[in-house]
Amino acid sequence: MSGTPCDVVIVGGGPAGLSAALILARARRRVVVCDAGRPRNASASALHGFLTRDGIPPLELRRLAREELARYDTIEILDTEVRDATCESAGFSVVLADGRRLQSRKLLLATGVVDHVPEIEGLQEMYGRSVFHCPYCDGWEVRDRPLAIYGRGERGAGLSFELTGWSRDLVLVTDGPSEIEPAELARLRTHGIAVDERRVARLEGRDRQLERIVFREGPPLPRHAMFFTTGQSQHSALTVQLGCRFNDKGTVRTGPYETTHLPGLYVAGDASRAVQWVVVAASEGAEAAYAISQALLKEDLAAGE
């Protein structure tokens, strides 16, 4: 199928992209999925909040999804990166890493985002096991334990308040000046959340389990887990290349059924929403697939009249 026109090219082989591929295949549409193989949750040992799949390793979910899709002969999955995409009169043209070009009537970007992981010694080894970015994804496993929040300003304070639903032993570590307004600092104190502005030297623990945060000065802070909020960015430059509009969080501004400013272009999953959960990404992929299928059907019917 590669190298020939298809109905839809899906860029991204995570829950959003594969869910969309399933719906489109069942609508008898010819689909090419391009997967660069760099998922956001690559460091995670398990994903949560996905009914019937709670606790499954992310790569196992991906394997099961691909296994299900293999029985549909209108789907082709290419393990490659899309380097460029342009809008043309008849649809879209995408260029793969090896130089091949694909033509499609519609284009779905399910490319996700990249978290700005703090550059702290020892953190990378613990990321996904005792250092996290999403309390809804991993908070239950560390409930009622001593937790740290790494962040500054409104982001740091906001995540701290959010985590009160999982633990009351919370310390906001700002790694320098907190950049939090006095009124908000007072509110943190009211809820029993301490703020530590000391500079962080490293994280220490064993077997990927956080035990303490070591500062450049003073005694270490014993903690069982840490959540961070240091921002994110688009995983792919395609959203920028195609002129997508972005919201304050840096995700793509989409309309109903994941539509964008550009007719025929859809964006689903973490790249386009504030609620960045696997189950939501899969749902958005399905919604986008429905909209794409309806648009293709209307075009086909009009062409035959």
Short mmCIF file of C-alpha atoms in Angstrom, two decimals:
data_model
loop_
_atom_site.label_atom_id
_atom_site.label_comp_id
_atom_site.label_asym_id
_atom_site.label_seq_id
_atom_site.Cartn_x
_atom_site.Cartn_y
_atom_site.Cartn_z
CA MET A 1 0.00 0.00 0.00
CA SER A 2 2.91 2.37 0.72
CA GLY A 3 3.75 4.75 -2.10
CA THR A 4 0.18 4.73 -3.46
CA PRO A 5 -2.74 7.00 -2.57
CA CYS A 6 -4.74 5.95 0.48
CA ASP A 7 -7.72 7.32 2.33
CA VAL A 8 -5.90 8.32 5.52
CA VAL A 9 -2.35 8.60 6.77
CA ILE A 10 -2.12 8.45 10.56
CA VAL A 11 1.07 9.82 12.06
CA GLY A 12 1.61 8.22 15.46
CA GLY A 13 1.17 4.63 16.60
CA GLY A 14 0.02 5.15 20.18
CA PRO A 15 -3.49 4.69 21.62
CA ALA A 16 -4.97 7.59 19.61
CA GLY A 17 -3.48 6.56 16.28
CA LEU A 18 -4.17 2.84 16.62
CA SER A 19 -7.71 3.40 17.88
CA ALA A 20 -8.40 5.60 14.86
CA ALA A 21 -6.91 2.98 12.56
CA LEU A 22 -9.25 0.32 13.97
CA ILE A 23 -12.39 2.39 13.43
CA LEU A 24 -11.33 3.42 9.92
CA ALA A 25 -10.46 -0.16 8.96
CA ARG A 26 -13.88 -1.31 10.09
CA ALA A 27 -15.33 1.44 7.89
CA ARG A 28 -13.38 -0.19 5.02
CA ARG A 29 -10.96 2.68 4.58
CA ARG A 30 -7.39 2.26 3.39
CA VAL A 31 -5.07 3.47 6.14
CA VAL A 32 -1.34 3.82 6.61
CA VAL A 33 -0.08 4.24 10.18
CA CYS A 34 3.42 5.69 10.58
CA ASP A 35 4.96 4.97 13.97
CA ALA A 36 8.35 6.44 14.91
CA GLY A 37 8.45 4.21 18.00
CA ARG A 38 9.14 6.90 20.61
CA PRO A 39 6.11 6.83 22.95
CA ARG A 40 5.72 9.36 25.74
CA ASN A 41 5.27 6.60 28.32
CA ALA A 42 8.33 4.57 27.27
CA SER A 43 9.77 4.82 30.79
CA ALA A 44 6.57 3.74 32.52
CA SER A 45 6.28 0.23 33.90
CA ALA A 46 2.47 0.30 33.67
CA LEU A 47 -0.40 2.47 32.48
CA HIS A 48 -3.58 3.00 34.44
CA GLY A 49 -7.16 4.15 34.10
CA PHE A 50 -7.88 2.13 30.95
CA LEU A 51 -10.83 -0.16 31.67
CA THR A 52 -9.87 -3.88 31.33
CA ARG A 53 -6.22 -2.87 30.85
CA ASP A 54 -5.44 -1.14 34.17
CA GLY A 55 -1.81 -1.84 35.08
CA ILE A 56 -0.74 -3.21 31.71
CA PRO A 57 2.79 -2.33 30.49
CA PRO A 58 2.53 0.28 27.71
CA LEU A 59 4.46 -1.82 25.21
CA GLU A 60 2.16 -4.78 25.86
CA LEU A 61 -0.90 -2.63 25.08
CA ARG A 62 0.80 -1.57 21.84
CA ARG A 63 1.54 -5.23 20.97
CA LEU A 64 -2.04 -6.30 21.61
CA ALA A 65 -3.41 -3.40 19.56
CA ARG A 66 -1.19 -4.22 16.60
CA GLU A 67 -2.16 -7.88 16.87
CA GLU A 68 -5.84 -6.95 16.64
CA LEU A 69 -5.24 -4.64 13.67
CA ALA A 70 -3.33 -7.32 11.75
CA ARG A 71 -6.57 -9.01 10.67
CA TYR A 72 -7.69 -5.94 8.71
CA ASP A 73 -6.21 -6.00 5.22
CA THR A 74 -6.78 -2.28 4.63
CA ILE A 75 -4.29 -1.24 7.31
CA GLU A 76 -0.55 -0.95 6.83
CA ILE A 77 1.72 -0.04 9.74
CA LEU A 78 5.11 1.43 8.90
CA ASP A 79 7.74 1.71 11.62
CA THR A 80 9.12 4.99 10.43
CA GLU A 81 9.11 8.71 11.12
CA VAL A 82 7.25 11.27 9.03
CA ARG A 83 9.66 14.11 8.30
CA ASP A 84 7.38 16.45 6.36
CA ALA A 85 3.73 16.97 5.48
CA THR A 86 2.05 19.36 3.06
CA CYS A 87 -1.52 20.12 2.11
CA GLU A 88 -2.29 19.69 -1.58
CA SER A 89 -5.36 20.11 -3.75
CA ALA A 90 -6.34 16.45 -3.52
CA GLY A 91 -5.36 15.95 0.12
CA PHE A 92 -2.00 15.57 1.79
CA SER A 93 1.51 14.45 0.96
CA VAL A 94 3.84 13.13 3.65
CA VAL A 95 7.53 12.35 3.37
CA LEU A 96 8.99 9.45 5.35
CA ALA A 97 12.45 9.21 6.89
CA ASP A 98 13.70 7.10 3.98
CA GLY A 99 12.47 9.61 1.41
CA ARG A 100 9.33 7.77 0.36
CA ARG A 101 6.27 9.92 -0.20
CA LEU A 102 2.69 8.94 0.68
CA GLN A 103 -0.45 10.57 -0.66
CA SER A 104 -3.69 10.60 1.32
CA ARG A 105 -7.09 12.25 1.24
CA LYS A 106 -7.05 12.97 4.98
CA LEU A 107 -4.30 13.30 7.57
CA LEU A 108 -4.53 12.50 11.28
CA LEU A 109 -1.74 13.60 13.60
CA ALA A 110 -1.57 11.54 16.79
CA THR A 111 2.01 12.43 17.57
CA GLY A 112 1.69 13.27 21.26
CA VAL A 113 3.91 15.46 23.39
CA VAL A 114 7.31 15.30 25.06
CA ASP A 115 7.60 16.05 28.77
CA HIS A 116 10.38 18.38 29.89
CA VAL A 117 11.98 15.99 32.36
CA PRO A 118 14.07 17.81 34.99
CA GLU A 119 17.81 17.33 34.57
CA ILE A 120 18.53 16.07 38.05
CA GLU A 121 21.10 13.40 38.85
CA GLY A 122 19.37 10.09 39.59
CA LEU A 123 15.98 11.14 38.24
CA GLN A 124 16.09 9.38 34.88
CA GLU A 125 16.66 5.98 36.52
CA MET A 126 13.57 6.48 38.69
CA TYR A 127 11.33 8.00 36.02
CA GLY A 128 8.26 5.84 35.55
CA ARG A 129 8.80 3.88 38.77
CA SER A 130 8.87 6.45 41.58
CA VAL A 131 9.10 9.75 39.68
CA PHE A 132 6.01 10.71 37.67
CA HIS A 133 4.23 13.61 35.98
CA CYS A 134 0.55 12.56 36.26
CA PRO A 135 -1.18 11.85 39.60
CA TYR A 136 -4.23 10.37 37.88
CA CYS A 137 -1.94 7.88 36.15
CA ASP A 138 0.28 6.94 39.11
CA GLY A 139 -1.03 8.59 42.28
CA TRP A 140 -3.00 5.60 43.57
CA GLU A 141 0.12 3.43 43.78
CA VAL A 142 1.82 5.94 46.13
CA ARG A 143 -1.27 7.02 48.08
CA ASP A 144 -0.79 8.14 51.68
CA ARG A 145 3.00 8.13 51.30
CA PRO A 146 5.43 11.06 51.72
CA LEU A 147 5.47 12.78 48.32
CA ALA A 148 7.44 15.60 46.75
CA ILE A 149 6.29 17.92 44.00
CA TYR A 150 8.97 19.42 41.77
CA GLY A 151 7.98 22.71 40.13
CA ARG A 152 7.63 26.44 40.52
CA GLY A 153 5.02 29.17 40.23
CA GLU A 154 1.43 28.39 39.38
CA ARG A 155 2.34 24.97 37.98
CA GLY A 156 4.05 23.85 41.15
CA ALA A 157 1.32 25.15 43.42
CA GLY A 158 -1.44 23.72 41.23
CA LEU A 159 0.04 20.20 41.18
CA SER A 160 0.60 20.39 44.94
CA PHE A 161 -3.07 21.16 45.59
CA GLU A 162 -4.08 18.40 43.17
CA LEU A 163 -2.00 15.81 45.00
CA THR A 164 -3.84 16.43 48.28
CA GLY A 165 -6.32 13.91 46.92
CA TRP A 166 -3.69 11.19 47.21
CA SER A 167 -1.56 12.21 50.21
CA ARG A 168 -1.42 14.78 52.99
CA ASP A 169 2.36 14.47 53.44
CA LEU A 170 3.45 16.84 50.67
CA VAL A 171 6.49 19.05 50.11
CA LEU A 172 6.79 21.35 47.11
CA VAL A 173 10.46 21.41 46.03
CA THR A 174 11.10 24.46 43.86
CA ASP A 175 14.88 24.08 43.31
CA GLY A 176 15.41 27.81 43.80
CA PRO A 177 12.99 30.73 44.32
CA SER A 178 9.41 29.43 44.35
CA GLU A 179 8.03 32.20 42.11
CA ILE A 180 4.73 31.81 43.97
CA GLU A 181 2.65 34.79 45.07
CA PRO A 182 2.44 35.37 48.87
CA ALA A 183 -1.30 34.66 48.95
CA GLU A 184 -0.75 31.32 47.23
CA LEU A 185 2.10 30.46 49.61
CA ALA A 186 -0.25 31.13 52.51
CA ARG A 187 -2.85 28.86 50.93
CA LEU A 188 -0.26 26.09 50.58
CA ARG A 189 0.57 26.43 54.27
CA THR A 190 -3.14 26.29 55.14
CA HIS A 191 -3.33 22.90 53.45
CA GLY A 192 -0.19 21.64 55.18
CA ILE A 193 2.02 21.75 52.09
CA ALA A 194 5.59 22.77 52.89
CA VAL A 195 7.68 24.68 50.35
CA ASP A 196 11.44 23.97 50.11
CA GLU A 197 13.38 26.43 47.95
CA ARG A 198 16.79 24.80 48.39
CA ARG A 199 18.73 23.82 45.29
CA VAL A 200 18.48 20.13 44.46
CA ALA A 201 21.70 18.17 44.04
CA ARG A 202 20.38 14.68 43.25
CA LEU A 203 17.82 11.98 43.95
CA GLU A 204 18.89 8.89 45.87
CA GLY A 205 17.34 5.46 46.25
CA ARG A 206 17.67 1.81 45.30
CA ASP A 207 16.15 -0.31 42.54
CA ARG A 208 14.55 2.78 40.90
CA GLN A 209 12.76 3.58 44.18
CA LEU A 210 13.16 7.14 45.46
CA GLU A 211 14.25 7.34 49.09
CA ARG A 212 15.50 10.89 49.55
CA ILE A 213 16.05 14.21 47.80
CA VAL A 214 19.55 15.53 48.44
CA PHE A 215 20.08 19.30 48.37
CA ARG A 216 23.24 21.31 47.86
CA GLU A 217 22.92 22.49 51.44
CA GLY A 218 21.23 21.13 54.53
CA PRO A 219 19.76 17.74 55.36
CA PRO A 220 18.12 15.52 52.72
CA LEU A 221 14.35 15.19 52.45
CA PRO A 222 13.03 11.62 52.80
CA ARG A 223 10.34 10.98 50.16
CA HIS A 224 8.70 7.90 48.69
CA ALA A 225 7.88 9.39 45.26
CA MET A 226 8.04 12.65 43.34
CA PHE A 227 5.76 14.28 40.77
CA PHE A 228 7.08 17.01 38.52
CA THR A 229 5.52 19.77 36.45
CA THR A 230 8.10 21.43 34.23
CA GLY A 231 6.21 21.77 30.97
CA GLN A 232 5.96 19.87 27.71
CA SER A 233 6.26 20.44 23.97
CA GLN A 234 4.93 18.91 20.78
CA HIS A 235 6.59 15.60 19.93
CA SER A 236 6.47 16.35 16.21
CA ALA A 237 7.17 19.51 14.24
CA LEU A 238 4.39 18.61 11.80
CA THR A 239 1.77 20.50 13.80
CA VAL A 240 3.82 23.68 13.42
CA GLN A 241 4.65 23.02 9.76
CA LEU A 242 0.97 22.68 8.93
CA GLY A 243 0.07 25.91 10.74
CA CYS A 244 -1.89 24.48 13.66
CA ARG A 245 -3.07 26.87 16.35
CA PHE A 246 -2.01 26.23 19.92
CA ASN A 247 -3.48 26.90 23.34
CA ASP A 248 -1.68 28.18 26.44
CA LYS A 249 -0.48 24.68 27.36
CA GLY A 250 1.20 24.23 23.99
CA THR A 251 -1.24 21.64 22.67
CA VAL A 252 -3.14 22.00 19.41
CA ARG A 253 -6.43 23.87 19.50
CA THR A 254 -9.01 21.54 17.98
CA GLY A 255 -12.72 21.74 17.33
CA PRO A 256 -15.47 19.11 17.41
CA TYR A 257 -14.28 15.61 16.48
CA GLU A 258 -10.62 16.72 16.61
CA THR A 259 -10.92 18.97 13.56
CA THR A 260 -8.40 21.77 12.95
CA HIS A 261 -8.18 25.02 11.01
CA LEU A 262 -7.13 23.05 7.91
CA PRO A 263 -9.84 21.01 6.15
CA GLY A 264 -8.93 17.35 6.18
CA LEU A 265 -6.39 17.67 8.99
CA TYR A 266 -7.22 16.17 12.40
CA VAL A 267 -5.21 16.07 15.62
CA ALA A 268 -6.01 13.59 18.40
CA GLY A 269 -4.47 12.43 21.66
CA ASP A 270 -2.03 14.18 23.98
CA ALA A 271 -1.00 16.62 21.25
CA SER A 272 -4.43 18.26 21.38
CA ARG A 273 -5.87 18.06 24.87
CA ALA A 274 -5.37 19.09 28.49
CA VAL A 275 -6.60 15.72 29.84
CA GLN A 276 -3.73 13.55 28.69
CA TRP A 277 -4.72 10.00 29.61
CA VAL A 278 -4.39 6.87 27.53
CA VAL A 279 -8.12 6.20 27.62
CA VAL A 280 -8.88 9.77 26.51
CA ALA A 281 -6.33 9.54 23.69
CA ALA A 282 -7.94 6.33 22.45
CA SER A 283 -11.38 7.96 22.60
CA GLU A 284 -10.20 10.99 20.65
CA GLY A 285 -8.67 8.73 18.02
CA ALA A 286 -12.02 6.99 17.61
CA GLU A 287 -13.85 10.34 17.40
CA ALA A 288 -11.45 11.61 14.75
CA ALA A 289 -11.86 8.38 12.80
CA TYR A 290 -15.63 8.79 12.81
CA ALA A 291 -15.36 12.36 11.52
CA ILE A 292 -12.87 11.31 8.84
CA SER A 293 -15.08 8.44 7.74
CA GLN A 294 -18.11 10.71 7.49
CA ALA A 295 -16.17 13.30 5.49
CA LEU A 296 -14.86 10.66 3.07
CA LEU A 297 -18.33 9.17 2.64
CA LYS A 298 -19.84 12.56 1.78
CA GLU A 299 -17.08 13.19 -0.77
CA ASP A 300 -17.59 9.77 -2.37
CA LEU A 301 -21.34 10.21 -2.59
CA ALA A 302 -20.99 13.68 -4.10
CA ALA A 303 -18.51 12.39 -6.68
CA GLY A 304 -21.03 9.78 -7.83
CA GLU A 305 -23.94 12.14 -8.25
#
